[in-house]
Coordinates of C-alpha atoms (C1' of nucleotides) in Angstrom, one line a residue:
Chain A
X1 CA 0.0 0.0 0.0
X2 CA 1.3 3.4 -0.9
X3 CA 1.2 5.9 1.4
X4 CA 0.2 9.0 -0.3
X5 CA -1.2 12.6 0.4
X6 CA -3.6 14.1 -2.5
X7 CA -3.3 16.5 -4.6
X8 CA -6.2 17.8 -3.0
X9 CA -4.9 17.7 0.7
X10 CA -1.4 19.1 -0.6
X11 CA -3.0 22.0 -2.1
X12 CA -5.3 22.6 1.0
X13 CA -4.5 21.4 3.8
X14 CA -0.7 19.3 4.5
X15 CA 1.2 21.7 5.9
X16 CA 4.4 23.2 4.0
X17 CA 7.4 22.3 4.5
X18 CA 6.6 18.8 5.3
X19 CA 7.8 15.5 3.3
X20 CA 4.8 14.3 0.8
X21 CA 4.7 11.4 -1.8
X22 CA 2.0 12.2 -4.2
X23 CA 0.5 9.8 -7.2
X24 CA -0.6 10.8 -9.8
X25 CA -1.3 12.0 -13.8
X26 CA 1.7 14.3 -15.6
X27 CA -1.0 16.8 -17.4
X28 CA 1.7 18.5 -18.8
X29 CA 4.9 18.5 -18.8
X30 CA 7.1 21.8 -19.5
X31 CA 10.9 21.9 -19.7
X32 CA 13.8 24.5 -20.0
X33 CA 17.3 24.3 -19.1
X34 CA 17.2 25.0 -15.6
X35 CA 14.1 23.6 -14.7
X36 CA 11.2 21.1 -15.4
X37 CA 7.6 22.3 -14.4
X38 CA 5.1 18.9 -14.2
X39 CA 1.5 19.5 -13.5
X40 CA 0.1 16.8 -11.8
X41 CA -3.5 15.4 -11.4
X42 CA -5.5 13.0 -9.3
X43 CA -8.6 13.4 -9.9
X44 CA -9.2 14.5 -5.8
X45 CA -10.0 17.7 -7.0
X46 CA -10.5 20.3 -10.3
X47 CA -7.0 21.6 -9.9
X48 CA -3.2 20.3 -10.6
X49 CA -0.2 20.3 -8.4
X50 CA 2.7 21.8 -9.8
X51 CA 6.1 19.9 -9.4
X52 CA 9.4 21.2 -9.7
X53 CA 12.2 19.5 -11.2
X54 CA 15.8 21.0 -10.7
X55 CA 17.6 19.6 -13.9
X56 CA 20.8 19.5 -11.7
X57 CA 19.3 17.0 -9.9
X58 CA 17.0 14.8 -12.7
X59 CA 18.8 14.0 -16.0
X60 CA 16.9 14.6 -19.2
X61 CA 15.9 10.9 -19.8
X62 CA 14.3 11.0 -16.3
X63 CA 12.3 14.3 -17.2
X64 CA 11.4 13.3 -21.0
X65 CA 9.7 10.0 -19.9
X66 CA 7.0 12.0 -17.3
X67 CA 5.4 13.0 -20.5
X68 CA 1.4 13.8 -20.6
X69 CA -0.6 10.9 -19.2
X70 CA 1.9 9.2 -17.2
X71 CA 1.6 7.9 -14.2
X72 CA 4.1 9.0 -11.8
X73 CA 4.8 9.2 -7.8
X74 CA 6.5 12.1 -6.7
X75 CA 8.8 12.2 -3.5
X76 CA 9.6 15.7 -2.2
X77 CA 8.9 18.7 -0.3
X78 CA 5.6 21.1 -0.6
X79 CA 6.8 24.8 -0.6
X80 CA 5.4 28.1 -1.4
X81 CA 5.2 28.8 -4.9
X82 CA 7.1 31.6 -6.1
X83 CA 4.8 31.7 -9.9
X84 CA 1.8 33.8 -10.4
X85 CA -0.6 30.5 -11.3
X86 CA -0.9 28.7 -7.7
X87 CA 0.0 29.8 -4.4
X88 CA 1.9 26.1 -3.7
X89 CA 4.0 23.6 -5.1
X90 CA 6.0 20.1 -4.6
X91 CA 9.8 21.0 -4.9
X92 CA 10.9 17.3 -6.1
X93 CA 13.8 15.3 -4.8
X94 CA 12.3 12.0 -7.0
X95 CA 10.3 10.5 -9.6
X96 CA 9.1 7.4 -10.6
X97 CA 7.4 6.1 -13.6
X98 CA 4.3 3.8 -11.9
X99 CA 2.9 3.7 -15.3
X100 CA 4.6 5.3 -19.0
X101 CA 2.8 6.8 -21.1
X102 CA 3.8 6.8 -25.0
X103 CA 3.1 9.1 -27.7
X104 CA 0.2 7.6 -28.9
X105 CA -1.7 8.6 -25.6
X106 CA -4.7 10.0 -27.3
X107 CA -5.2 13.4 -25.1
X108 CA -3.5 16.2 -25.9
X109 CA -2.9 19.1 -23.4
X110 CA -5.6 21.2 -25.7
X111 CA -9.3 21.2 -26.4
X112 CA -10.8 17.6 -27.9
X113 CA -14.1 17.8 -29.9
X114 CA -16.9 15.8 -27.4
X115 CA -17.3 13.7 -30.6
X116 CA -13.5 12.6 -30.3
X117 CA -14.0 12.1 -26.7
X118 CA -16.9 9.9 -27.3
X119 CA -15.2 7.3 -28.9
X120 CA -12.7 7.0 -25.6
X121 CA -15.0 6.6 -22.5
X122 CA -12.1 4.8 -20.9
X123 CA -9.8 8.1 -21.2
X124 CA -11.7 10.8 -21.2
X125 CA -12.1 10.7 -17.1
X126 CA -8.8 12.3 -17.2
X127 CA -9.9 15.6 -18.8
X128 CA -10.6 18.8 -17.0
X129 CA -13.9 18.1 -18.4
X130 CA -15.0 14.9 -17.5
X131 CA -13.4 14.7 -14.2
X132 CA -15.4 17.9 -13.4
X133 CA -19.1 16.6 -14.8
X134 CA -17.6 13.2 -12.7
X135 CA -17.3 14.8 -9.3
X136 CA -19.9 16.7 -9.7
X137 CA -22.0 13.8 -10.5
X138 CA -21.2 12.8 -7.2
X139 CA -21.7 15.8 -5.5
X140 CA -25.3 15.8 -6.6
X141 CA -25.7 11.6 -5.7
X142 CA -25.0 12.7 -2.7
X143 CA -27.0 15.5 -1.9
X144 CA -30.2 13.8 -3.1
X145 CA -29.5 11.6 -0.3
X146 CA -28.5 14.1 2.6
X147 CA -32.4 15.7 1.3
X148 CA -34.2 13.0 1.7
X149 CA -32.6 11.2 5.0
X150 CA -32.7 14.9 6.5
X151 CA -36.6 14.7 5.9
X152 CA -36.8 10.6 7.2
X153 CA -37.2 9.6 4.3
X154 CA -36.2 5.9 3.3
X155 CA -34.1 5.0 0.6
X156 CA -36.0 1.9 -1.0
X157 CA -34.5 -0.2 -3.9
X158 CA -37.3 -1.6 -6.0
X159 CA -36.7 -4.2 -8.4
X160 CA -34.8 -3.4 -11.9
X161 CA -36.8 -6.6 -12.7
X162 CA -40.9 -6.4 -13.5
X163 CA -43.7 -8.1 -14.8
X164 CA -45.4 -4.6 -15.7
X165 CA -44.2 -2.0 -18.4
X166 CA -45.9 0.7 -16.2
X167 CA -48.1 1.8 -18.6
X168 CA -46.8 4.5 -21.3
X169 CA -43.8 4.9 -19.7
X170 CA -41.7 3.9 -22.4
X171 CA -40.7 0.8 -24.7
X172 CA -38.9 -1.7 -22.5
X173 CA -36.6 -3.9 -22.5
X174 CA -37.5 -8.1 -22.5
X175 CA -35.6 -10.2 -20.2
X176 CA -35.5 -13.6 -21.2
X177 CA -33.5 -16.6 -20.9
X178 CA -35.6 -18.2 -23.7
X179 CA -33.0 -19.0 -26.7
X180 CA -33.5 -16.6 -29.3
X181 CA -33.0 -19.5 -32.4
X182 CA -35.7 -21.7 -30.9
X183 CA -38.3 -20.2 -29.0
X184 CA -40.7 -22.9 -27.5
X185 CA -44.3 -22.1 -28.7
X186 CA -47.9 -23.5 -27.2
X187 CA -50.5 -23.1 -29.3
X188 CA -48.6 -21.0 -31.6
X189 CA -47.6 -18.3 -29.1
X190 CA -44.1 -18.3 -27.3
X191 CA -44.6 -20.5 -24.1
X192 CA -43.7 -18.0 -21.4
X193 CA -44.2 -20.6 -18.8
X194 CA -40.8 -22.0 -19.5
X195 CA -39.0 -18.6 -19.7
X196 CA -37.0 -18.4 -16.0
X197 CA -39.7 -16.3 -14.0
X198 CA -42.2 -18.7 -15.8
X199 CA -43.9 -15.2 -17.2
X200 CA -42.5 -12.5 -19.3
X201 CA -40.4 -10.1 -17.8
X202 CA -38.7 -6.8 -18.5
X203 CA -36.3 -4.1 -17.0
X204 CA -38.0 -1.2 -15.3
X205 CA -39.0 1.7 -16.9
X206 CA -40.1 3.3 -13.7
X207 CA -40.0 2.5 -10.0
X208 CA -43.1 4.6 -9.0
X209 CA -45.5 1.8 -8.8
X210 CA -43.1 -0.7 -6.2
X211 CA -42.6 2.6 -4.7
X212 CA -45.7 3.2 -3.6
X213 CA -46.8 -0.2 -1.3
X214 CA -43.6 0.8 0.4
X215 CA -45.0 4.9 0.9
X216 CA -48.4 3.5 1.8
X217 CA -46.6 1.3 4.7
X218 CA -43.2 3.8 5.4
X219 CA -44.7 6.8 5.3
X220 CA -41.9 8.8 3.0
X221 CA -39.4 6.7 0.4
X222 CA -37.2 7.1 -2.4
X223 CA -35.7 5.5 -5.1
X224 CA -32.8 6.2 -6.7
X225 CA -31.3 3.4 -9.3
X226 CA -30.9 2.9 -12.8
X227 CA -34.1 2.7 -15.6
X228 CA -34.0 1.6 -18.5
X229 CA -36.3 2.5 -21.9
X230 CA -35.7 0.7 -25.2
X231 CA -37.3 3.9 -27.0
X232 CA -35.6 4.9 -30.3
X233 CA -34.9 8.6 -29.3
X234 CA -32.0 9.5 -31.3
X235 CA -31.6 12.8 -29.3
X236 CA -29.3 14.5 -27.0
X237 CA -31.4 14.2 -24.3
X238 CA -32.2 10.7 -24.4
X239 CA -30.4 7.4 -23.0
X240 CA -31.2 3.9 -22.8
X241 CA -29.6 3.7 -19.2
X242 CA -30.0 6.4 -16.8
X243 CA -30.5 6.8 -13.0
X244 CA -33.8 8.4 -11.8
X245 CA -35.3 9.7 -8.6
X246 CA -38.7 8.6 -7.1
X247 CA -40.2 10.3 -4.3
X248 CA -43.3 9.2 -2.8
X249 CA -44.9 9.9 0.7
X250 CA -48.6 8.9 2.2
X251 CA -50.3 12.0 3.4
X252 CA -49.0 14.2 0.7
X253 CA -51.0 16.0 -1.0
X254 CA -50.2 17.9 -4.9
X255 CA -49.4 20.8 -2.6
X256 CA -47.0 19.7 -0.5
X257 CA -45.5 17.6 -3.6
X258 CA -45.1 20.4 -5.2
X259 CA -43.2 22.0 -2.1
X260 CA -41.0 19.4 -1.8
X261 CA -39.9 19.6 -5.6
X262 CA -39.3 23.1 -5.0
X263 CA -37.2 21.8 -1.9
X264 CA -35.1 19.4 -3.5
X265 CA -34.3 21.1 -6.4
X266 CA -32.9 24.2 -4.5
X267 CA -30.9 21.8 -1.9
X268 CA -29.6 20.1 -5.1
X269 CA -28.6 23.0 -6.5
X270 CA -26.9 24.3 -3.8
X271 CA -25.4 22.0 -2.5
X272 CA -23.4 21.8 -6.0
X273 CA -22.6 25.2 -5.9
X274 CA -21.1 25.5 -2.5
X275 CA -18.9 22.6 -3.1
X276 CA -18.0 22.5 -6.7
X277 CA -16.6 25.9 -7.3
X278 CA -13.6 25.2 -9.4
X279 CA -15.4 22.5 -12.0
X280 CA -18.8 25.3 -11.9
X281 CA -15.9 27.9 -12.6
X282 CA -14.1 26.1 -15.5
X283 CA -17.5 24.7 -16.6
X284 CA -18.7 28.1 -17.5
X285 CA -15.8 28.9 -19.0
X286 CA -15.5 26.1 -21.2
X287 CA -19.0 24.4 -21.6
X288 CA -21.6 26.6 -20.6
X289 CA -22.0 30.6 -19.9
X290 CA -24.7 30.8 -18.8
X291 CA -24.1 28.4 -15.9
X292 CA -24.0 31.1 -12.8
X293 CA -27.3 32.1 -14.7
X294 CA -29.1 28.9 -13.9
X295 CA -27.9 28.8 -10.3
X296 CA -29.5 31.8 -9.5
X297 CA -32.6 31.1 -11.4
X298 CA -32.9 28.0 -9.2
X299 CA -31.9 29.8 -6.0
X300 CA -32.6 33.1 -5.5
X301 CA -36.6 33.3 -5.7
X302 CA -39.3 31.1 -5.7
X303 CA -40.4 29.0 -8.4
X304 CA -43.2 30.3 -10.3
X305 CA -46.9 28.3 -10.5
X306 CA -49.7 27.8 -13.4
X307 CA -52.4 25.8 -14.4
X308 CA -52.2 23.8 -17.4
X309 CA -55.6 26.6 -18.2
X310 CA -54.0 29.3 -17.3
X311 CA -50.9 28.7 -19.2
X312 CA -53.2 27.9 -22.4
X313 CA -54.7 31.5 -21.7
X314 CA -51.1 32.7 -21.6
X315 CA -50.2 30.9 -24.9
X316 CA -53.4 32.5 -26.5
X317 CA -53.2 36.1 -25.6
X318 CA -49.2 35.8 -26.2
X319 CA -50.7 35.1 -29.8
X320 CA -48.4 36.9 -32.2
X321 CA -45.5 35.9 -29.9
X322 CA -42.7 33.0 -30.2
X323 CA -44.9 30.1 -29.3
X324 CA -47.9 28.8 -31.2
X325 CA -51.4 29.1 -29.4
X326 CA -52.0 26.0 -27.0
X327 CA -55.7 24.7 -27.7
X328 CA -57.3 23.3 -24.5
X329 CA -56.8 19.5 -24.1
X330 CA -53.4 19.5 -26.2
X331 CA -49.8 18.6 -24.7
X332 CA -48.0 21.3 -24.7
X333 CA -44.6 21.5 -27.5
X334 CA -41.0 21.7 -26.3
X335 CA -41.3 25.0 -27.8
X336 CA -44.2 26.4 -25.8
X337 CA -43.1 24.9 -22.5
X338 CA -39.7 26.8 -23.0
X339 CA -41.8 30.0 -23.8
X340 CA -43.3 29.6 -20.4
X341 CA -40.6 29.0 -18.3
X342 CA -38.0 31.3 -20.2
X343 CA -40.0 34.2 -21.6
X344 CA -43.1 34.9 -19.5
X345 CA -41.6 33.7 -16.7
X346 CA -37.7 33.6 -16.7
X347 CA -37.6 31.3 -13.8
X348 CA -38.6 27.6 -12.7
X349 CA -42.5 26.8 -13.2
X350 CA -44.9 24.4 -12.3
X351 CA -47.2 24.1 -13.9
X352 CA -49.8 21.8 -12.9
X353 CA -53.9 20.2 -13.4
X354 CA -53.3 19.1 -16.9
X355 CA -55.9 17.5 -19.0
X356 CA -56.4 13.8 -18.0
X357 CA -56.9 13.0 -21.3
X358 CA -53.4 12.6 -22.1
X359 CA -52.0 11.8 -18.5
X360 CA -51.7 8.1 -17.2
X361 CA -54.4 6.1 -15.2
X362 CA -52.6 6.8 -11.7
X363 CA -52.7 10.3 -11.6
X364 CA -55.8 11.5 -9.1
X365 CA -59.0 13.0 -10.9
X366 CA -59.5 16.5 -10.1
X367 CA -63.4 17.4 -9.1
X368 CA -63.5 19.3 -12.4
X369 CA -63.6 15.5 -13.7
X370 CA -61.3 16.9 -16.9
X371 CA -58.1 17.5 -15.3
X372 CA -55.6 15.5 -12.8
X373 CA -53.8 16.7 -9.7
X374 CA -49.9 16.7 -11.2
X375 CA -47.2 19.3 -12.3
X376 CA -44.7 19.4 -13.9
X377 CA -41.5 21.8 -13.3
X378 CA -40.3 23.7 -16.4
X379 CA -36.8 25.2 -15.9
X380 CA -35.9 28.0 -18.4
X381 CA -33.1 26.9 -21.1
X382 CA -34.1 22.8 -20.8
X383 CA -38.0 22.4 -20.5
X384 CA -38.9 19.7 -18.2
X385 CA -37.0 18.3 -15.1
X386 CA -39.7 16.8 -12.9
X387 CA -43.0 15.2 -13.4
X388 CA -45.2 14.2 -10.6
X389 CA -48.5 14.0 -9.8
X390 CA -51.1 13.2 -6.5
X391 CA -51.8 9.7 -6.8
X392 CA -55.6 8.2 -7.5
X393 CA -56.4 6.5 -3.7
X394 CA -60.0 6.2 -4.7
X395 CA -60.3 2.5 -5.6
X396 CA -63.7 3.0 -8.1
X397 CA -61.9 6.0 -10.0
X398 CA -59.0 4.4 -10.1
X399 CA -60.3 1.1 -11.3
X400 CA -62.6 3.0 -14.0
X401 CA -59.6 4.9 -15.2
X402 CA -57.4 1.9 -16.0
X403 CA -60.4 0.5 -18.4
X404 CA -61.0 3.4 -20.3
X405 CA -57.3 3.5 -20.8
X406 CA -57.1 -0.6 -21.6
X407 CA -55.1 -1.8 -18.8
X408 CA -55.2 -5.7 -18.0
X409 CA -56.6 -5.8 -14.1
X410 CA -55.0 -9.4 -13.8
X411 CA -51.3 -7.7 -13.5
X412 CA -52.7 -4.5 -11.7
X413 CA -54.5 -6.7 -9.1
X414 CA -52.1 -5.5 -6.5
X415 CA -52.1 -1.9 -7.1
X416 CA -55.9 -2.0 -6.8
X417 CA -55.4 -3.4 -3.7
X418 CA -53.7 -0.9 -2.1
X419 CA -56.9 1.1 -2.7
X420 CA -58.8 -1.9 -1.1
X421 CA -57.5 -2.1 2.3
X422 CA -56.1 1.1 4.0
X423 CA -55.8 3.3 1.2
X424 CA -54.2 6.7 2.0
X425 CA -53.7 9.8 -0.8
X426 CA -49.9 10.0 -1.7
X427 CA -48.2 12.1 -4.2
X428 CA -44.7 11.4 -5.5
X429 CA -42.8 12.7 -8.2
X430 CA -39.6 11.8 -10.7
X431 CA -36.9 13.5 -11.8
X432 CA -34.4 11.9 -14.3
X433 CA -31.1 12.6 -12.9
X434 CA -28.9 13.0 -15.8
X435 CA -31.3 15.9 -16.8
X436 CA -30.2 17.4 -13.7
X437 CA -26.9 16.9 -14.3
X438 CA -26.7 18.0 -17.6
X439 CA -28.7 21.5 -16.2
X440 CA -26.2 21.8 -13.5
X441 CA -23.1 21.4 -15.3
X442 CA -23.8 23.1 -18.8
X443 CA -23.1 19.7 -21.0
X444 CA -25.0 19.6 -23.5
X445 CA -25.8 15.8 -24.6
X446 CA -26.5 13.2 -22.0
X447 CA -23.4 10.6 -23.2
X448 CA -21.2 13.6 -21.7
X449 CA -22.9 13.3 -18.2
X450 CA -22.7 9.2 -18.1
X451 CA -19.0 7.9 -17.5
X452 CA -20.3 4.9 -20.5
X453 CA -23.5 5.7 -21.9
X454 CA -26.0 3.4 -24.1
X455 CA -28.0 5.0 -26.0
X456 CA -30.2 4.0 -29.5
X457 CA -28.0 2.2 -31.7
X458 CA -24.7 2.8 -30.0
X459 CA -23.2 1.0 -26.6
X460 CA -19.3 2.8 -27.0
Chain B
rU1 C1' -38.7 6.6 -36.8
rC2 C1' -38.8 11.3 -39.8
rC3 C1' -36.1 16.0 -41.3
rC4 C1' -31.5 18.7 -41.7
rC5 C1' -26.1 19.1 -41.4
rG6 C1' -21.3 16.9 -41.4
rG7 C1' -16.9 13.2 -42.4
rU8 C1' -9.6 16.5 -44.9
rA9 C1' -2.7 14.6 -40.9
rG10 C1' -2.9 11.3 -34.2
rC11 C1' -6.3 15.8 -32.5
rU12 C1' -8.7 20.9 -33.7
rC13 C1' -9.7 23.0 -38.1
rA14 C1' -8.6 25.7 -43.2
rA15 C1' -8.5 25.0 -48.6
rU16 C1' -12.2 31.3 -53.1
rC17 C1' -15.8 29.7 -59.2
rG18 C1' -14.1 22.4 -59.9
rG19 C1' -7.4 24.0 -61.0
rC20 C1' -0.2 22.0 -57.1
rA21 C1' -3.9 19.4 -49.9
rG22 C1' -2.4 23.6 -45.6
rA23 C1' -2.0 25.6 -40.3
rG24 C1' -2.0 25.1 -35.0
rC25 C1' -1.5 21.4 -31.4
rG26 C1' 0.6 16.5 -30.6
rG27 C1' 5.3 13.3 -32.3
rG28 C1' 10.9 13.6 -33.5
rU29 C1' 15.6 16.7 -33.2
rG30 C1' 18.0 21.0 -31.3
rG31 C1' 17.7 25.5 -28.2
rC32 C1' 16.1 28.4 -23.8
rU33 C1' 17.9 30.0 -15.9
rG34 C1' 10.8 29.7 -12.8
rU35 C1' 7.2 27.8 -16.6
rU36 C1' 1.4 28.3 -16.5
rA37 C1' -2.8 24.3 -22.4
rA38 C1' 5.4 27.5 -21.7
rC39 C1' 8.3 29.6 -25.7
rC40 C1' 11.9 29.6 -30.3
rA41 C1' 14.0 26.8 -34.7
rC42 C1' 14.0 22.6 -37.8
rU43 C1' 11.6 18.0 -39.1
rA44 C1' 8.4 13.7 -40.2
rG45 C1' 3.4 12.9 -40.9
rG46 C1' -2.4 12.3 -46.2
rU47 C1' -6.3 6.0 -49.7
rU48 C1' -9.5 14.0 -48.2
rC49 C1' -15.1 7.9 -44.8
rG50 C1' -16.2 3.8 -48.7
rA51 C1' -17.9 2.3 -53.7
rG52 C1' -19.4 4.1 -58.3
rG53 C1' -20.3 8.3 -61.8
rU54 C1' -19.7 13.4 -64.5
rU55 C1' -15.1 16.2 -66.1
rC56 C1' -9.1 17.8 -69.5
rA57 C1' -9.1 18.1 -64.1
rA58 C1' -13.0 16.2 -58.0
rG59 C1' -11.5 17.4 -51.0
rU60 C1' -15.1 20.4 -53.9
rC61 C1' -20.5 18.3 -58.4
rC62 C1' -24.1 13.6 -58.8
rU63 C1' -25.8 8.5 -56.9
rC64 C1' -25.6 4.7 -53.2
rG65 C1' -23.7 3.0 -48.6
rC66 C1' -21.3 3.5 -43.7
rC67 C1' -20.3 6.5 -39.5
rG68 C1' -21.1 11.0 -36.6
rG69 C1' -23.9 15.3 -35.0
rG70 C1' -28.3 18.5 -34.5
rG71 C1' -33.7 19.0 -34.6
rA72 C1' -38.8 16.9 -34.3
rG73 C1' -41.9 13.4 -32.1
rC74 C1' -41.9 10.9 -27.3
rC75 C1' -40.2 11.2 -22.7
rA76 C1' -36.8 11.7 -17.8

RNA sequence: UCCCCGGUAGCUCAAUCGGCAGAGCGGGUGGCUGUUAACCACUAGGUUCGAGGUUCAAGUCCUCGCCGGGGAGCCA
């Protein structure tokens, strides 16, 4: 075992003066006759070490082979540096080579194209880039937790295997161990009673409906886990494999789901910009401008709200404006949801009570009878992060709903019961976390916020 | 799935109306007394995605294919 100090800890906190042997990746490596100059990197935080080589003391061999993207250890003492660009620095009495590094090493102390960077998942960690979106990735893991344990809330972990494809959710994935070039048939239909659960099975496409037995006993859970839609969306936005958080709490109502949305989202938020600093620094320098923008559009006031009506009245009377007029009873476009939350609004909006006509079985009937208790939070510059809705406890409406909308009662049978014996109202929301991601850190397609994404047609 | 755009050196990109395929970075060699994606000089490096076609001449125009990106729909 290696005993090392970080590069985080020797810029921070090891005190100077004293001994350190640091690990670590030569990000550049910059010579002249007197002197080498390596900057080093961990990964334990956004910036690099310097490390000083006194050619006196390291022959040129030595110095040549810490090129860019080695691995090296570095024995010496940490000073006060006397350059402009960092206020300390390792003066070296040795260097080893743990790992070399040729010159076909791919990255290049300069700016990659995304597209270049895509086709090296297993390098591109070791950017500026990447190891920012990476910790911060982290960062925001971890705050979703702190949130919810803060409010005793329990993290549940549903099953990534289900017998339901929670209605219009998405196109899932089929599990089977059934062989492909000889699938047993009955009665000229695949036998299913010899696949290994003895019924069809498929990935989940959505926790919310394990979640809620679990709210209706718990009181407050949430998921957090992987998803996974077998949709062809060939879009920036859109991946195969992503992680998504699920809410859900008995004795919630749409207003106080709609408060702790509000909540979440701010404590997410901020908790990222208190303690990623340097990757939200060189993020908006590099990736995204706007970023500081977003952060205070999240932080600094409260999010706006409007119902699905009202924000059809807006549409109309915004008539010669950028969005098209929104007829009562149609989804809303990309275009006029961005209208609402970046131009008539400038800020985060929910808006909520959309038509049930287009809004899934599960969602609880308003006494209008036309509209259902659920919002969804529009965020200016991406359109939608969260969906959620107050869940239907009544077991007739419930029961009626899922007809009209053609659901088979055999596999719903539980659900139903939950209305049957005890039932309690609930609300719950999701929000897909790469979305998040991808608003918090400026990157602009979803394969640059997954370390290996799979998305249509490609698994790098 | 539909629509649009693109593919030139290892990487990032130029190349006018169809007329000798270039630069920066990276690599190599040499230089420079503290550099900040160091700098200076020299140098090597090309099946212009592939297959056809038009033309005296194609990176450039046409057809097909492959790959990549963006948008729409759908969603998270």
């Amino acid at each position: 075992m290696i005993r090392r100090t970080t590069v985080r800890e020797a810029l921070e906190s090891s005190p100077l003066g004293s001994p350190v042997t640091i690990p670590g990746w030569v990000r550049s490596n910059r010579a002249s006759s007197g002197v080498a100059f390596l900057a080093v990197n961990d990964g334990s935080t956004f910036g690099n070490l310097q490390v000083v080589l006194d050619r006196s003391l390291f022959d040129e061999a030595t110095i040549a082979s810490a090129s860019v993207g080695t691995c090296v250890e570095v024995a010496g003492t940490l000073v006060e540096s006397s350059g402009a660009g960092q206020s300390r620095e390792v003066k070296a009495s040795g260097l080893r080579i743990l790992g070399p590094c040729d010159q076909s090493y791919p990255l290049q102390p300069k700016r990659h194209g995304m597209e270049f960077l895509r086709t090296i998942p297993h390098l591109r960690p070791r950017t500026n880039t990447f190891s920012a979106v990476f910790r911060m990735r982290h960062r925001l893991a971890m705050s979703i937790h702190e949130f919810f344990d803060s409010r005793g809330f329990f993290y549940v972990h549903p099953p990534l295997v289900t017998s339901s494809d929670c209605e219009g959710a998405g196109e899932t994935f089929q599990v089977t161990t059934l062989p492909l070039d000889g699938v047993p048939l009955k009665d000229g239909e695949v036998d299913y009673s010899r696949d290994f659960f003895r019924r069809r099975a498929y990935l989940t496409v959505s926790a919310q409906l394990e979640a809620e037995p679990l709210a209706l006993a718990l009181g407050g859970v949430y998921t957090f886990g992987p998803i996974f839609r077998a949709e062809p969306s060939d879009t920036r936005v859109h991946a195969a494999e992503f992680w998504m958080i699920e809410p859900e709490a008995a004795f919630m109502d749409l207003d106080d789901d709609i408060a702790l949305i509000e909540a979440f989202v701010k404590h997410m938020a901020g908790t990222v910009r208190d303690r990623c600093g340097e990757e939200i620094e060189f993020l908006t320098k590099f990736v995204e401008p706007g970023l500081p923008g977003r952060y205070a559009s999240l932080l600094d006031s409260g999010f706006a709200r409007v119902t699905y009506t009202e924000a059809a009245r807006i549409l109309r009377d915004a008539g010669t404006g950028r969005a098209a007029p929104l007829e009562w009873g149609q989804k809303p476009s990309s275009e006029q949801e961005r209208f609402l939350a970046e131009e008539v609004f400038a800020r985060p909006v929910f808006v909520t009570d959309y038509p049930a006509s287009f809004k899934p079985f599960y969602m609880r009937l308003n006494d209008d009878g036309r509209t259902v208790a659920c919002t969804d939070l529009l965020a200016p510059g991406v359109g939608e992060i969260v969906g959620g809705s107050q869940r239907e406890e009544r077991r007739d409406v419930l029961e009626s709903r899922a007809s009209q909308q053609g659901l088979d009662p055999a596999i719903y049978g539980w659900y139903f019961d939950l209305r049957r014996w005890g039932s309690a109202p609930h609300s719950g929301f999701g929000l897909g976390f790469e979305r998040m991601l991808m608003y918090l850190s400026g990157m602009k397609n979803i394969r640059d916020v997954l370390p290996f994404p799979r998305t249509f047609g490609s698994m790098a």
